[in-house]
Coordinates of C-alpha atoms and ligand atoms in Angstrom, one line a residue:
M42 CA 0.0 0.0 0.0
K43 CA 1.3 3.4 -0.9
R44 CA 1.8 5.8 2.0
S45 CA 1.0 9.5 2.1
T46 CA 4.0 11.7 1.4
K47 CA 3.1 13.3 4.7
N48 CA 5.3 10.4 6.0
K49 CA 8.5 12.2 5.2
I50 CA 11.8 10.6 6.0
L51 CA 15.5 11.6 5.9
V52 CA 18.1 9.1 5.0
T53 CA 21.7 10.1 5.8
G54 CA 24.4 8.3 3.8
A55 CA 22.1 8.0 0.7
S56 CA 25.2 7.5 -1.5
G57 CA 26.2 4.5 0.5
L58 CA 25.3 0.8 -0.1
L59 CA 22.5 0.7 2.5
G60 CA 21.4 4.4 2.2
L61 CA 20.8 4.1 -1.5
E62 CA 18.7 0.9 -1.2
L63 CA 16.7 2.5 1.6
T64 CA 15.9 5.7 -0.4
R65 CA 14.8 3.6 -3.3
C66 CA 12.7 1.2 -1.3
A67 CA 11.1 4.1 0.7
K68 CA 10.4 6.0 -2.5
K69 CA 8.7 3.0 -4.1
S70 CA 6.6 2.5 -0.9
G71 CA 5.3 6.1 -1.2
Y72 CA 7.4 7.9 1.4
G73 CA 8.6 11.4 0.9
V74 CA 12.3 10.9 0.9
I75 CA 15.2 13.3 1.4
G76 CA 18.7 11.8 1.1
T77 CA 22.1 13.2 2.2
Y78 CA 25.6 12.5 0.8
N79 CA 28.9 13.9 1.7
E80 CA 31.5 13.5 -1.1
N81 CA 29.7 11.3 -3.7
P82 CA 26.7 12.9 -5.4
N83 CA 27.5 10.6 -8.3
L84 CA 26.4 7.7 -6.2
T85 CA 22.9 9.0 -5.5
D86 CA 19.8 8.9 -7.7
K87 CA 19.4 11.9 -9.8
D88 CA 15.7 12.1 -9.9
Y89 CA 15.0 13.1 -6.3
V90 CA 16.2 15.3 -3.5
N91 CA 19.7 14.6 -2.3
L92 CA 21.4 17.2 -0.2
K93 CA 25.1 17.5 0.6
C94 CA 25.8 17.5 4.4
D95 CA 28.9 16.7 6.3
I96 CA 27.3 15.4 9.5
G97 CA 30.5 16.0 11.4
V98 CA 29.9 19.8 11.1
A99 CA 27.1 21.0 13.4
K100 CA 26.6 24.1 11.2
A101 CA 25.9 21.9 8.2
V102 CA 23.4 19.8 10.1
N103 CA 21.6 23.0 11.3
F104 CA 21.5 24.2 7.7
L105 CA 20.0 20.9 6.7
D106 CA 17.4 21.3 9.4
K107 CA 16.3 24.5 7.8
K108 CA 16.2 23.1 4.3
I109 CA 14.2 19.9 4.9
G110 CA 11.1 21.2 6.5
K111 CA 9.3 18.8 8.9
I112 CA 10.3 15.2 8.7
N113 CA 8.8 12.2 10.7
T114 CA 11.7 9.8 10.8
I115 CA 15.5 9.8 10.3
F116 CA 17.3 6.7 9.1
H117 CA 20.9 7.5 10.0
C118 CA 23.1 5.3 7.7
A119 CA 26.0 7.7 7.2
S120 CA 29.2 6.5 8.8
M121 CA 32.9 6.1 8.2
T122 CA 32.8 2.3 7.6
N123 CA 36.3 1.2 6.5
I124 CA 37.6 -0.5 9.7
D125 CA 41.3 -0.2 8.9
K126 CA 41.0 3.4 7.8
C127 CA 39.1 4.2 11.0
E128 CA 42.0 2.6 13.0
K129 CA 44.5 4.8 11.2
N130 CA 42.5 8.0 10.9
R131 CA 41.0 8.1 14.4
E132 CA 40.2 11.8 14.4
D133 CA 38.2 11.6 11.2
C134 CA 36.4 8.4 12.4
W135 CA 35.5 10.1 15.7
R136 CA 34.3 13.2 13.9
V137 CA 31.9 11.3 11.6
N138 CA 30.8 8.4 13.8
V139 CA 30.6 10.1 17.2
V140 CA 30.3 13.8 16.6
G141 CA 28.2 13.2 13.4
T142 CA 25.8 10.9 15.2
R143 CA 25.5 13.3 18.1
N144 CA 24.7 16.1 15.5
I145 CA 22.1 13.9 13.9
T146 CA 20.5 13.1 17.3
E147 CA 20.2 16.8 17.9
L148 CA 18.5 17.2 14.6
A149 CA 16.0 14.4 15.5
K150 CA 15.3 16.2 18.8
K151 CA 14.6 19.5 17.1
Q152 CA 12.4 17.8 14.5
G153 CA 10.7 15.6 17.2
A154 CA 11.4 12.8 14.7
K155 CA 12.0 9.1 15.3
L156 CA 15.7 8.3 14.9
I157 CA 16.8 4.9 13.5
Y158 CA 20.6 4.6 13.9
I159 CA 22.4 1.9 11.9
S160 CA 25.0 0.2 14.1
T161 CA 27.0 -3.0 13.8
G162 CA 27.5 -6.5 15.1
S163 CA 31.1 -5.6 15.8
V164 CA 30.2 -3.7 19.0
F165 CA 30.5 -7.1 20.6
S166 CA 33.8 -8.9 21.3
G167 CA 32.9 -11.8 19.0
V168 CA 33.9 -14.4 21.5
K169 CA 30.6 -16.3 21.8
G170 CA 28.2 -15.1 19.0
N171 CA 24.4 -15.3 19.2
Y172 CA 24.5 -11.9 20.9
K173 CA 21.2 -10.6 22.3
E174 CA 20.2 -7.0 22.5
S175 CA 20.7 -7.2 26.3
D176 CA 24.3 -8.5 26.0
T177 CA 27.1 -6.1 27.0
P178 CA 29.1 -4.7 24.1
D179 CA 32.9 -4.9 24.2
P180 CA 34.3 -3.5 21.0
K181 CA 37.7 -4.7 19.7
N182 CA 38.6 -1.9 17.3
F183 CA 38.3 1.9 17.1
Y184 CA 35.5 1.8 14.5
S185 CA 33.4 -0.4 16.7
W186 CA 34.0 1.9 19.7
T187 CA 32.8 4.9 17.8
K188 CA 29.7 3.1 16.7
L189 CA 29.0 2.2 20.3
L190 CA 29.4 5.8 21.4
G191 CA 27.0 6.7 18.6
E192 CA 24.5 4.2 20.0
E193 CA 24.8 5.9 23.4
A194 CA 23.9 9.3 22.0
V195 CA 20.9 7.8 20.2
L196 CA 19.6 5.8 23.1
A197 CA 19.7 8.9 25.3
Y198 CA 17.0 10.3 23.1
N199 CA 13.4 9.2 23.9
Q200 CA 12.7 8.3 20.3
G201 CA 16.0 6.7 19.5
I202 CA 16.3 3.2 18.1
V203 CA 19.6 1.4 17.4
V204 CA 19.5 -1.3 14.8
R205 CA 22.6 -3.6 14.7
V206 CA 23.2 -5.1 11.3
V207 CA 25.8 -6.4 8.9
P208 CA 24.6 -5.2 5.5
I209 CA 26.2 -6.8 2.4
G210 CA 25.7 -6.2 -1.3
I211 CA 27.0 -4.5 -4.5
H212 CA 26.3 -0.8 -4.7
S213 CA 23.7 -0.4 -7.5
I214 CA 25.3 2.7 -9.0
G215 CA 28.7 1.1 -8.8
R216 CA 31.9 1.6 -6.8
P217 CA 34.7 -0.9 -6.3
Q218 CA 35.8 -2.7 -3.1
A219 CA 33.9 -0.7 -0.5
N220 CA 32.5 -3.6 1.4
F221 CA 33.2 -7.3 1.8
I222 CA 31.2 -8.5 -1.2
E223 CA 32.3 -5.7 -3.4
W224 CA 35.9 -6.4 -2.5
L225 CA 35.4 -10.1 -3.2
V226 CA 33.7 -9.6 -6.6
D227 CA 36.4 -7.1 -7.6
S228 CA 39.2 -9.4 -6.5
V229 CA 37.8 -12.5 -8.2
S230 CA 36.8 -10.7 -11.4
N231 CA 40.4 -9.3 -11.7
N232 CA 42.0 -12.7 -10.8
R233 CA 43.7 -11.3 -7.7
S234 CA 44.7 -13.7 -4.9
F235 CA 43.5 -13.0 -1.4
N236 CA 42.9 -14.4 2.1
L237 CA 39.6 -15.5 3.4
F238 CA 38.9 -16.0 7.1
S239 CA 37.7 -19.4 8.2
D240 CA 36.8 -18.2 11.7
V241 CA 34.9 -14.9 11.2
Y242 CA 31.1 -15.7 11.2
I243 CA 28.4 -13.3 10.2
N244 CA 24.6 -13.4 9.8
A245 CA 24.6 -10.7 7.2
I246 CA 21.7 -9.5 5.2
S247 CA 21.5 -7.9 1.8
A248 CA 21.1 -4.1 1.8
K249 CA 18.0 -4.5 -0.4
T250 CA 16.2 -6.9 2.0
L251 CA 17.4 -4.9 5.0
A252 CA 15.9 -1.7 3.5
G253 CA 12.4 -3.2 3.4
L254 CA 12.8 -4.4 7.0
L255 CA 14.2 -1.1 8.3
L256 CA 11.1 0.8 7.0
K257 CA 9.0 -1.4 9.3
V258 CA 11.0 -0.8 12.4
P259 CA 9.4 2.5 13.4
E260 CA 6.0 0.8 13.2
V261 CA 6.9 -2.0 15.6
L262 CA 9.4 -0.4 18.0
S263 CA 9.3 3.0 19.7
K264 CA 12.7 2.9 21.4
G265 CA 15.7 0.7 22.2
I266 CA 18.0 -1.8 20.5
L267 CA 17.1 -4.3 17.7
H268 CA 19.2 -6.9 16.0
I269 CA 18.4 -7.7 12.3
G270 CA 20.2 -10.4 10.4
S271 CA 19.9 -13.6 8.4
R272 CA 18.5 -16.7 10.1
D273 CA 21.7 -18.7 9.4
R274 CA 25.4 -17.7 9.7
L275 CA 28.3 -18.3 7.4
S276 CA 32.1 -17.8 7.7
K277 CA 33.7 -15.2 5.5
A278 CA 35.5 -18.2 3.8
E279 CA 32.2 -19.9 3.1
I280 CA 30.8 -16.7 1.6
G281 CA 34.0 -16.3 -0.5
Q282 CA 33.5 -19.8 -1.9
V283 CA 29.9 -18.9 -3.0
V284 CA 31.2 -15.8 -4.8
I285 CA 34.1 -17.8 -6.4
S286 CA 31.7 -20.5 -7.6
K287 CA 30.1 -17.8 -9.8
F288 CA 33.4 -17.1 -11.6
P289 CA 34.5 -20.4 -13.2
N290 CA 37.5 -18.7 -14.8
F291 CA 39.0 -17.3 -11.6
S292 CA 42.7 -18.0 -11.8
G293 CA 43.9 -16.4 -8.5
E294 CA 44.3 -18.1 -5.2
A295 CA 41.9 -17.8 -2.3
K296 CA 43.9 -18.8 0.8
I297 CA 41.8 -19.9 3.8
I298 CA 43.4 -18.6 7.0
S299 CA 42.4 -17.7 10.6
V300 CA 41.9 -14.0 11.2
D301 CA 44.6 -14.4 13.9
N302 CA 47.1 -15.0 11.1
M303 CA 46.2 -12.0 9.0
P304 CA 49.5 -10.4 8.0
G305 CA 50.2 -6.6 8.0
N306 CA 48.7 -3.6 9.8
F307 CA 45.2 -4.8 10.4
A308 CA 42.6 -3.7 12.9
A309 CA 41.3 -6.5 15.2
R310 CA 38.1 -8.2 14.1
P311 CA 35.6 -10.0 16.2
K312 CA 35.2 -13.6 15.2
E313 CA 31.6 -14.6 16.1
M314 CA 30.1 -11.5 14.7
W315 CA 26.5 -12.8 14.5
F316 CA 23.6 -12.1 16.7
N317 CA 20.4 -13.4 18.0
I318 CA 17.4 -12.2 16.0
D319 CA 14.5 -13.5 18.2
K320 CA 13.3 -10.0 19.2
A321 CA 13.0 -8.9 15.5
A322 CA 11.1 -12.2 14.7
K323 CA 8.7 -11.7 17.6
L324 CA 8.1 -8.2 16.3
G325 CA 6.9 -9.7 13.0
L326 CA 10.0 -9.0 10.9
K327 CA 10.7 -11.9 8.5
M328 CA 14.4 -12.5 8.2
P329 CA 15.9 -14.3 5.2
N330 CA 18.5 -17.1 4.8
L331 CA 22.1 -15.9 4.1
K332 CA 22.7 -18.3 1.2
D333 CA 19.5 -17.0 -0.5
E334 CA 20.7 -13.5 0.1
L335 CA 24.0 -14.2 -1.6
E336 CA 22.3 -15.7 -4.6
L337 CA 20.1 -12.6 -4.8
I338 CA 23.1 -10.3 -4.7
L339 CA 25.2 -12.3 -7.2
Q340 CA 22.3 -12.9 -9.6
K341 CA 22.4 -9.3 -10.7
N342 CA 26.1 -9.7 -11.4
D343 CA 25.9 -13.1 -13.3
S344 CA 25.9 -11.6 -16.8
N345 CA 29.1 -9.7 -16.0
T346 CA 30.8 -12.5 -14.2
K347 CA 30.4 -15.6 -16.4
K348 CA 32.7 -14.5 -19.1
Ligands
LIG643 N1 29.6 -2.1 5.4 C1 29.6 -3.0 6.4 O1 30.3 -4.0 6.4 C2 28.8 -2.7 7.7 C3 28.8 -3.7 8.7 C4 28.0 -3.4 9.9 C5 27.3 -2.2 10.0 N2 27.4 -1.3 9.0 C6 26.8 0.0 9.2 O2 25.8 0.2 8.2 C7 25.6 1.5 7.9 C8 25.6 1.7 6.4 O3 26.8 1.1 5.8 P1 27.2 1.1 4.3 O4 27.9 -0.2 4.0 O5 26.0 1.5 3.5 O6 28.2 2.3 4.2 P2 28.9 2.9 3.0 O7 28.5 2.3 1.7 O8 30.4 3.0 3.3 O9 28.4 4.4 3.0 C9 28.7 5.3 4.0 C10 27.9 6.6 3.8 O10 28.3 7.5 4.8 C11 28.5 8.8 4.1 N3 29.4 9.6 4.9 C12 30.7 9.3 5.2 N4 31.3 10.3 5.8 C13 30.3 11.3 6.0 C14 30.2 12.6 6.5 N5 31.3 13.1 7.1 N6 29.1 13.3 6.5 C15 28.0 12.7 5.9 N7 28.0 11.5 5.3 C16 29.1 10.8 5.3 C17 29.0 8.4 2.7 O11 28.8 9.6 1.9 P3 29.8 9.9 0.6 O12 30.1 8.6 0.0 O13 28.9 10.8 -0.2 O14 31.0 10.6 1.1 C18 28.1 7.3 2.4 O15 26.9 7.7 1.9 C19 26.8 2.3 8.6 O16 26.2 2.9 9.7 C20 27.7 1.2 9.0 O17 28.4 1.5 10.2 C21 28.1 -1.5 7.9

């Protein structure tokens, strides 16, 4: 059913993998949508409102507030997401993920809007997996610390919701190597050799499926934390094998190693990065199977990959 455009939403990070899928899905469902980007207007849709806003700058967010009129819900997807870059450029990471999220929380307060903040499974140490919303976070790298501090700002707001996810997919306008699947597809299609972790498990979900589920969140939850993910979990090595199987001519080497043996300057990663999704299921959200999600993502790429 189409919604009235009185239901107006703001999506930060609309040039990112998840933000773009979310703006498209919301638009199709009849929401009034405003997206924001920072450096990549070329990665947003041209046919509707996308505004530039560096969320780390309070003035820019105040300016955004004046431009957008009244909105009902903010989906805050903008973030610095490259874990190793975050480790190396801590100031930048802090500015975007902590200061930026605080600025967006202030915007939500001014607007009296619901705020849905996209966080990550890596706020947990990754020792046991199957993490519930009530489990205590214990981040292992700087990125995850900043995401947790963002969560704290959002949860202090009486309409703040934290959704922990691991989105995967291939950016539909196209950019190389930005997330795990994009990096894999890029490496395999260019016959590069790489390492795959046998002991990092995720219950990831495609950005496309996640977009549909996220739009339902403000209808089923008024405040608090929610975990959304696939029903099953796979190791990054298993996911890599699925990707490689789509490229019969791949001539590189995929070496299966433990994340403990990753050579070079590499930020610590949690191993059991998958969470319990019972709360979301009880709220009526239907979560998919990760293998099906991978097929969905790679299907689109099939014509390019089977050369
Ligand atoms: N990717 C993952 O593996 C992963 C895993 C778990 C959780 N998450 C969370 O899921 C959410 C979405 O991730 P994603 O994969 O869609 O991220 P992404 O593709 O890397 O996109 C990041 C977005 O943030 C924007 N951004 C970066 N710095 C900004 C700034 N200073 N001001 C305003 N916008 C800024 C980018 O804009 P420009 O490109 O225009 O600069 C882009 O639109 C994030 O909150 C992330 O923490 C991601």
